[in-house]
mmCIF file with all atom_site columns, C-alpha atoms in Angstrom:
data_model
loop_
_atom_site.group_PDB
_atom_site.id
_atom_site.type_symbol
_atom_site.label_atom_id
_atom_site.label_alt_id
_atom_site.label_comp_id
_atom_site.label_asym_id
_atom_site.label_entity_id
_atom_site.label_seq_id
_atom_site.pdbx_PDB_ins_code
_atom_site.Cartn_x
_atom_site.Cartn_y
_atom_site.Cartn_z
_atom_site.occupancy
_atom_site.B_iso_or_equiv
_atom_site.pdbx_formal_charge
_atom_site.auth_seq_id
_atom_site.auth_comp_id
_atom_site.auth_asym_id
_atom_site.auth_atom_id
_atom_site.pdbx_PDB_model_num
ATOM 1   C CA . UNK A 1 1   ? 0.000   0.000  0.000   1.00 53.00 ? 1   UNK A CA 1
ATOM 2   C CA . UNK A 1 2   ? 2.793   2.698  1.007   1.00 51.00 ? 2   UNK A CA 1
ATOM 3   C CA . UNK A 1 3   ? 4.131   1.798  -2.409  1.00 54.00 ? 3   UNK A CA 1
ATOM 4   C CA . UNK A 1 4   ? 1.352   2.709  -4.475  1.00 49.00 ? 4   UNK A CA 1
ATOM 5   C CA . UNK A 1 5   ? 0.760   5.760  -2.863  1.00 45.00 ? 5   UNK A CA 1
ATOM 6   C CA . UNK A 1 6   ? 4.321   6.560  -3.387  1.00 47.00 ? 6   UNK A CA 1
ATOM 7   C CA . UNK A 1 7   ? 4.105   6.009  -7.182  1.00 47.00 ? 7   UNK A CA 1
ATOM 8   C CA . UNK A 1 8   ? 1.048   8.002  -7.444  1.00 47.00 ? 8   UNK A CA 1
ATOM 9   C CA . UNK A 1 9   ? 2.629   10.599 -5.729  1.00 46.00 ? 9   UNK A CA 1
ATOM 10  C CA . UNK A 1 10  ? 5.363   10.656 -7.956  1.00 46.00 ? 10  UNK A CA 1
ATOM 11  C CA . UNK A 1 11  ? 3.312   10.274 -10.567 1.00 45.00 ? 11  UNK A CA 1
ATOM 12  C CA . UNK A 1 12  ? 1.356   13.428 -9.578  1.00 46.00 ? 12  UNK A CA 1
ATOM 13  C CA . UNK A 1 13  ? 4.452   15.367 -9.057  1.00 44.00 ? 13  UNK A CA 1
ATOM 14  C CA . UNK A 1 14  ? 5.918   14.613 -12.105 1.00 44.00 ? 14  UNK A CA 1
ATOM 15  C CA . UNK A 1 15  ? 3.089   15.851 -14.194 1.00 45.00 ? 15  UNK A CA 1
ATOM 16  C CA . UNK A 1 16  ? 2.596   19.271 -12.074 1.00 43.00 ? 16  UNK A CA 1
ATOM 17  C CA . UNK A 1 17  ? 6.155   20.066 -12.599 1.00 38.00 ? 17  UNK A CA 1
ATOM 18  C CA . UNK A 1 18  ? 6.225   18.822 -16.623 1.00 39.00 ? 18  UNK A CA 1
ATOM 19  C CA . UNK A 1 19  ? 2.561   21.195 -17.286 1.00 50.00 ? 19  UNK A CA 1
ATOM 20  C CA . UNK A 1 20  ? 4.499   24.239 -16.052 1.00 70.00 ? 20  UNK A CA 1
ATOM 21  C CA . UNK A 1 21  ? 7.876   24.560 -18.085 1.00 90.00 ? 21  UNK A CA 1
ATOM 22  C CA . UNK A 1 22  ? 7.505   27.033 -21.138 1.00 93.00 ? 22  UNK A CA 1
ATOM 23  C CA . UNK A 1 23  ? 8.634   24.816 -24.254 1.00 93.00 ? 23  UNK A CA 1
ATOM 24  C CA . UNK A 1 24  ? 12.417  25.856 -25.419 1.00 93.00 ? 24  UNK A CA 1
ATOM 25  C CA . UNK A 1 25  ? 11.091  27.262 -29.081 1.00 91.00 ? 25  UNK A CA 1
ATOM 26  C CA . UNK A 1 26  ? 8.665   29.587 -26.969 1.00 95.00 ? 26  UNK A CA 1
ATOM 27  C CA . UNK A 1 27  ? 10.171  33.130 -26.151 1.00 95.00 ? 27  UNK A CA 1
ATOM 28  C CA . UNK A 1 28  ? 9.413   34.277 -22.710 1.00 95.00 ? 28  UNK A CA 1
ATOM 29  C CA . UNK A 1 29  ? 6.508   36.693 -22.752 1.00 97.00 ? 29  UNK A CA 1
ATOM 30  C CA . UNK A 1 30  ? 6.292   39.944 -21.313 1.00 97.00 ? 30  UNK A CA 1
ATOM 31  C CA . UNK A 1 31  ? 4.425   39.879 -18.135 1.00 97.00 ? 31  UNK A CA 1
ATOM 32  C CA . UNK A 1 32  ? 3.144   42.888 -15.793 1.00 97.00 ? 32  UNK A CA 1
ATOM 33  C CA . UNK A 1 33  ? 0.405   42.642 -13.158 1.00 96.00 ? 33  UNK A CA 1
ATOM 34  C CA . UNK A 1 34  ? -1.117  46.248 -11.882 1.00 94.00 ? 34  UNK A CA 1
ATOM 35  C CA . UNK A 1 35  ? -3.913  47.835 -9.630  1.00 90.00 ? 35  UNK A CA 1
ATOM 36  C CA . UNK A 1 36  ? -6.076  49.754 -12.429 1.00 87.00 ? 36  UNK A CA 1
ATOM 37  C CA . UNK A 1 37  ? -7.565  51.984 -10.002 1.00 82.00 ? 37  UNK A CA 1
ATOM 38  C CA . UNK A 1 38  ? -6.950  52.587 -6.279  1.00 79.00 ? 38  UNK A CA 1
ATOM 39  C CA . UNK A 1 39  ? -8.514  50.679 -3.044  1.00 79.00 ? 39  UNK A CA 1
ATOM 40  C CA . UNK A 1 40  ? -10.952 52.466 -1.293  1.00 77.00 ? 40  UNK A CA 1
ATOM 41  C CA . UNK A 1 41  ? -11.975 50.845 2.144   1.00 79.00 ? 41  UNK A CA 1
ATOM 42  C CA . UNK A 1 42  ? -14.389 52.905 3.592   1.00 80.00 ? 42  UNK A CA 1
ATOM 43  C CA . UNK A 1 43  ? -15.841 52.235 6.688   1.00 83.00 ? 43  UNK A CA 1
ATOM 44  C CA . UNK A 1 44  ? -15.135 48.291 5.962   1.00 86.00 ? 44  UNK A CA 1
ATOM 45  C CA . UNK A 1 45  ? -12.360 45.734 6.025   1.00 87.00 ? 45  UNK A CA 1
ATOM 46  C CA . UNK A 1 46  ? -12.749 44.630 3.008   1.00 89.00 ? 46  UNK A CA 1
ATOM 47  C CA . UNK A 1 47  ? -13.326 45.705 -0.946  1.00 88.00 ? 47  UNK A CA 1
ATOM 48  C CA . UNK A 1 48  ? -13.487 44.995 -4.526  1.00 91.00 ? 48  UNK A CA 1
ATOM 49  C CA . UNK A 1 49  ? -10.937 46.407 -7.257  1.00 91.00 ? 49  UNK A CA 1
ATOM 50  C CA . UNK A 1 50  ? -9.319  45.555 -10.540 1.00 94.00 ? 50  UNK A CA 1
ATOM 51  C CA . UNK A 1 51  ? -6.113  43.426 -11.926 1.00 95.00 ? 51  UNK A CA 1
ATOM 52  C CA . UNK A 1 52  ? -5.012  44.435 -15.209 1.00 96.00 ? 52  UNK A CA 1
ATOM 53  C CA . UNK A 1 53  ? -2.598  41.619 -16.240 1.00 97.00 ? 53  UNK A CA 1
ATOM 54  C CA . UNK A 1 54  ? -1.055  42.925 -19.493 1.00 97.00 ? 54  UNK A CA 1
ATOM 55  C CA . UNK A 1 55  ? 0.806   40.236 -21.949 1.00 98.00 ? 55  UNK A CA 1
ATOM 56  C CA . UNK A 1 56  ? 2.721   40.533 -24.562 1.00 98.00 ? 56  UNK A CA 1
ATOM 57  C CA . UNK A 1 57  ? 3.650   37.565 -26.863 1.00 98.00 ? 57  UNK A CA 1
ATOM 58  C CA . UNK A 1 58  ? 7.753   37.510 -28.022 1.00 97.00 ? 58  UNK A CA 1
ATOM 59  C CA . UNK A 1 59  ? 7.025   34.100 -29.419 1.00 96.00 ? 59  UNK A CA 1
ATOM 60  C CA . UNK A 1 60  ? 7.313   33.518 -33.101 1.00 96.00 ? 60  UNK A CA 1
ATOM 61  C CA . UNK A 1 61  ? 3.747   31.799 -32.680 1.00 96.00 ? 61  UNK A CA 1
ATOM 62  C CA . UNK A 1 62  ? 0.190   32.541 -31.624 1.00 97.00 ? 62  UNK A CA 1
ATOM 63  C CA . UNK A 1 63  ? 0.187   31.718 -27.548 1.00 97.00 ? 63  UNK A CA 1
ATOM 64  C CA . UNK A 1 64  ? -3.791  31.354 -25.776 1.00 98.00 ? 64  UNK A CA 1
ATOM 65  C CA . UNK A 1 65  ? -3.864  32.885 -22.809 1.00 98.00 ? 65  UNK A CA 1
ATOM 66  C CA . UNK A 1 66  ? -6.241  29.919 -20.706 1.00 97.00 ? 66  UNK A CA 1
ATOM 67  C CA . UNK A 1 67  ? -6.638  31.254 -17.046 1.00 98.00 ? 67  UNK A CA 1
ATOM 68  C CA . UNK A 1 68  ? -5.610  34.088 -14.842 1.00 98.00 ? 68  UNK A CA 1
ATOM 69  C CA . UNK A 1 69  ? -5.043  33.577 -10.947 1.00 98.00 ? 69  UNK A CA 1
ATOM 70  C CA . UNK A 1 70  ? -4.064  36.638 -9.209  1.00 97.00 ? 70  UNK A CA 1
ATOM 71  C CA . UNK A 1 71  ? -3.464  36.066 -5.305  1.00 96.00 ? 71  UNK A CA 1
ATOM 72  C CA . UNK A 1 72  ? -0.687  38.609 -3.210  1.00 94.00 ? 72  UNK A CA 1
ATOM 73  C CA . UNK A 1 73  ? 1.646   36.827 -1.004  1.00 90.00 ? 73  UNK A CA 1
ATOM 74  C CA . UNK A 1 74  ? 3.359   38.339 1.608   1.00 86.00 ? 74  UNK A CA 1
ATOM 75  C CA . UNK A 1 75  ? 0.781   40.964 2.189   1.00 90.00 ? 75  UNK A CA 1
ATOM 76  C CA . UNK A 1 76  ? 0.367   41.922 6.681   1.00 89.00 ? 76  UNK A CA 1
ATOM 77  C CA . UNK A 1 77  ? -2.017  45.113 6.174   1.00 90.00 ? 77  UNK A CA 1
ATOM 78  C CA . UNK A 1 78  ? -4.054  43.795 3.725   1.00 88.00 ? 78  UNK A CA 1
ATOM 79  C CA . UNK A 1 79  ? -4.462  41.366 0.577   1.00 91.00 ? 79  UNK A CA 1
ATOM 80  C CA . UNK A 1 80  ? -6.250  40.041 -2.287  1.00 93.00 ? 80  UNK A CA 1
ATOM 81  C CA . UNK A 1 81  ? -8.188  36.795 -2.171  1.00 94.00 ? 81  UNK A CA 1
ATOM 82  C CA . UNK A 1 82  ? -6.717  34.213 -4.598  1.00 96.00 ? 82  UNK A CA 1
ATOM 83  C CA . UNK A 1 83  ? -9.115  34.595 -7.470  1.00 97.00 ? 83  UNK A CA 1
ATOM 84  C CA . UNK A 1 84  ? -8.770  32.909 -11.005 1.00 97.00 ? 84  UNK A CA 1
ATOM 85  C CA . UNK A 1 85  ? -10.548 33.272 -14.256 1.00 96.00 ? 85  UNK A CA 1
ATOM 86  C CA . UNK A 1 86  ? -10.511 31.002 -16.739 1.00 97.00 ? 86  UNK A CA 1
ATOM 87  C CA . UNK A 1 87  ? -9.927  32.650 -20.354 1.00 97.00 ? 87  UNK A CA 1
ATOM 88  C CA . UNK A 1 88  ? -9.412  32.567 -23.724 1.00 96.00 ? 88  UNK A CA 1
ATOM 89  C CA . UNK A 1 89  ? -8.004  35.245 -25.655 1.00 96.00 ? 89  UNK A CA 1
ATOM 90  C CA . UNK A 1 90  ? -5.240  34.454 -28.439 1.00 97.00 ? 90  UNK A CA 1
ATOM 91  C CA . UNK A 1 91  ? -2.503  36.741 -28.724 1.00 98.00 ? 91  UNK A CA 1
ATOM 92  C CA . UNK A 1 92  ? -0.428  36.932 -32.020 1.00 98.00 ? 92  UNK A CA 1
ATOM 93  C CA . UNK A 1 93  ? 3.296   37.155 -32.341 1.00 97.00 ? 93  UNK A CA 1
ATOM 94  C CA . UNK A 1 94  ? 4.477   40.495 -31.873 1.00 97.00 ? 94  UNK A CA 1
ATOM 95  C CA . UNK A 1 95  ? 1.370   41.209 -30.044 1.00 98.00 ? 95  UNK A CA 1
ATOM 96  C CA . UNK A 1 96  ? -0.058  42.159 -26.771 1.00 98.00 ? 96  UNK A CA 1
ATOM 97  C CA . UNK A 1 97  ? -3.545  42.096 -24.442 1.00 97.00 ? 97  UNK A CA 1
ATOM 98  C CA . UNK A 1 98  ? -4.687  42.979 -21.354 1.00 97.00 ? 98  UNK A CA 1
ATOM 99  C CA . UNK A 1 99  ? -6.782  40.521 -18.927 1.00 97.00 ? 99  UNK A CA 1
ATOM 100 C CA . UNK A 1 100 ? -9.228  42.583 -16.201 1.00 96.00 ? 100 UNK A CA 1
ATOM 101 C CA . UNK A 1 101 ? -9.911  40.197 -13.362 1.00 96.00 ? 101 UNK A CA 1
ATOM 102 C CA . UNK A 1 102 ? -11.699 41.830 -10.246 1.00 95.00 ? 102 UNK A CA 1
ATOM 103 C CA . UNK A 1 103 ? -10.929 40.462 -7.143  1.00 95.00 ? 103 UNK A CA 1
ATOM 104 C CA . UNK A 1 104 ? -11.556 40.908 -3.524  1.00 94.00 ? 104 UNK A CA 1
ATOM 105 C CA . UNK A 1 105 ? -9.438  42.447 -1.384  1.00 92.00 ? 105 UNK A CA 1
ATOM 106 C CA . UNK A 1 106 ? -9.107  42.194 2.443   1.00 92.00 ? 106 UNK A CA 1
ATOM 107 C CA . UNK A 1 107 ? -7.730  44.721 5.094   1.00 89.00 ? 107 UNK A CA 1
ATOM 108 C CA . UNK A 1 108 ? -6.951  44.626 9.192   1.00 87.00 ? 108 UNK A CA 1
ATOM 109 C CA . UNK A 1 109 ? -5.940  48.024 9.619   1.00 85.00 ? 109 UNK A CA 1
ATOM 110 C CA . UNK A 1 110 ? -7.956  51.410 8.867   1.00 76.00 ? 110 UNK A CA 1
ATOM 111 C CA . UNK A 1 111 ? -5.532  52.890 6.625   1.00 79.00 ? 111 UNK A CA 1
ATOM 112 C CA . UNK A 1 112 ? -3.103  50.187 5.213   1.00 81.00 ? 112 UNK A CA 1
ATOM 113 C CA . UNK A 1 113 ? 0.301   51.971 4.130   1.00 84.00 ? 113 UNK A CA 1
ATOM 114 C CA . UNK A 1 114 ? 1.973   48.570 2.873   1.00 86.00 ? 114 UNK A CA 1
ATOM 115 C CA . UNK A 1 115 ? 3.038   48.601 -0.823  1.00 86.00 ? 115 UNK A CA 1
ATOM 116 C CA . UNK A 1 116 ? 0.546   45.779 -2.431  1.00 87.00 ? 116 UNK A CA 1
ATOM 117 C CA . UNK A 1 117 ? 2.304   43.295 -3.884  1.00 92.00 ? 117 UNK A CA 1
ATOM 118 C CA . UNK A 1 118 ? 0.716   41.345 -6.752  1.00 95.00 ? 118 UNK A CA 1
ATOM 119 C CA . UNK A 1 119 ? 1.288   37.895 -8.175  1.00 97.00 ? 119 UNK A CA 1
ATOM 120 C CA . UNK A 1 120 ? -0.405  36.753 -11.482 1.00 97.00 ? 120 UNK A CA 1
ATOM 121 C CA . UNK A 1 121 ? -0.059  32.808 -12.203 1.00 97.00 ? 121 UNK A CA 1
ATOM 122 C CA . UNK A 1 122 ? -0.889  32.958 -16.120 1.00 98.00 ? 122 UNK A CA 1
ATOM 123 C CA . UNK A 1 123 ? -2.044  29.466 -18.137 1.00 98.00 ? 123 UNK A CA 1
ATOM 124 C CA . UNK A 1 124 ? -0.766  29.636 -21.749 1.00 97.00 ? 124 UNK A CA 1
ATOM 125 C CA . UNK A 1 125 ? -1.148  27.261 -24.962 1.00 97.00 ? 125 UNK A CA 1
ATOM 126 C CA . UNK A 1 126 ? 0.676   27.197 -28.306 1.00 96.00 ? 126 UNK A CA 1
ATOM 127 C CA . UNK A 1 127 ? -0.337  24.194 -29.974 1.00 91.00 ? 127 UNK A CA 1
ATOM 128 C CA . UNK A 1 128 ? -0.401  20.981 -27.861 1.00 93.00 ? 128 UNK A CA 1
ATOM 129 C CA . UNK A 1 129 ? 2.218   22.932 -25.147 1.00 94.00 ? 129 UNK A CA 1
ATOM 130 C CA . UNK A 1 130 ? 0.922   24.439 -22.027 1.00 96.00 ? 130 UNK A CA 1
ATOM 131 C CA . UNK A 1 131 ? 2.415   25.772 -19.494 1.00 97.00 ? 131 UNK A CA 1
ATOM 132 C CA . UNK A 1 132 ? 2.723   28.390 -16.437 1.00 97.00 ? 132 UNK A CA 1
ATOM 133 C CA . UNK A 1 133 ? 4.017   31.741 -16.365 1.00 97.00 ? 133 UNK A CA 1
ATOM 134 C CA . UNK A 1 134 ? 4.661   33.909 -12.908 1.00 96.00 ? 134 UNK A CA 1
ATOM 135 C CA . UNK A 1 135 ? 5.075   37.194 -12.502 1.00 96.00 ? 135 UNK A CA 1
ATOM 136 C CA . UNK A 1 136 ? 5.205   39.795 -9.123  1.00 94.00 ? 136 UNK A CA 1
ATOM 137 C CA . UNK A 1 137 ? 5.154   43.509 -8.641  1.00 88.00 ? 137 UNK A CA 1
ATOM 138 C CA . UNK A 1 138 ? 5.397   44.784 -5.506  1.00 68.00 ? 138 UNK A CA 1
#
């Protein structure tokens, strides 16, 4: 028994890792993750605001942009609740696009002063390839 669940852990693990490498023929793309418009808290602890997750393809192929999870780690003062969206937007080579994802966004202090940091998780496709891109601002 403790050696099946060892090979179907390994199993597991070896698949996570191979989905998330960007194939060698694929150029990196260009990343950024931003508030589009400032928090406002009110008289609450917690709110809703925008992600603009802008990508730009280097690739010498089409790349589909499949899902979006935007989460902040590291955040004391406040932070966004992990929130994905699934997508589907093509992007041609030399090209760029912008995904909007609202979130939620969490605070225990009356007037955070921390710098938000972001982190986007992006899905992408070009052909039968998919992988994961990361990117942080902050």
């Amino acid at each position: 028994m403790h050696r099946a669940v060892s090979i179907l852990l390994f199993l597991l693990v070896a698949c996570a890792s191979g989905s998330s490498s960007r194939p060698p023929s694929i150029a990196e793309p260009d990343i950024e993750v931003r508030l589009s418009q400032s928090t406002f808290f009110g008289s609450s602890s917690s709110a809703t605001t925008t992600i603009e997750v802008m990508i730009g393809n280097r690739a010498n192929v089409p790349i589909t942009v499949r899902r979006v999870e935007i989460d902040s780690p590291t955040m004391v003062q406040y932070r966004v609740v992990r929130t994905a969206r699934d997508v589907v937007q093509q992007i041609a080579p030399g090209e760029s696009t912008t995904v909007l994802v609202m979130v939620p966004i969490e605070t225990t202090t009356s007037r955070p002063v921390e710098p938000l940091t972001l982190r986007a998780i992006v899905e992408m496709e070009a052909g039968t390839d998919r992988w994961r891109e990361i990117a942080t601002t902050g």
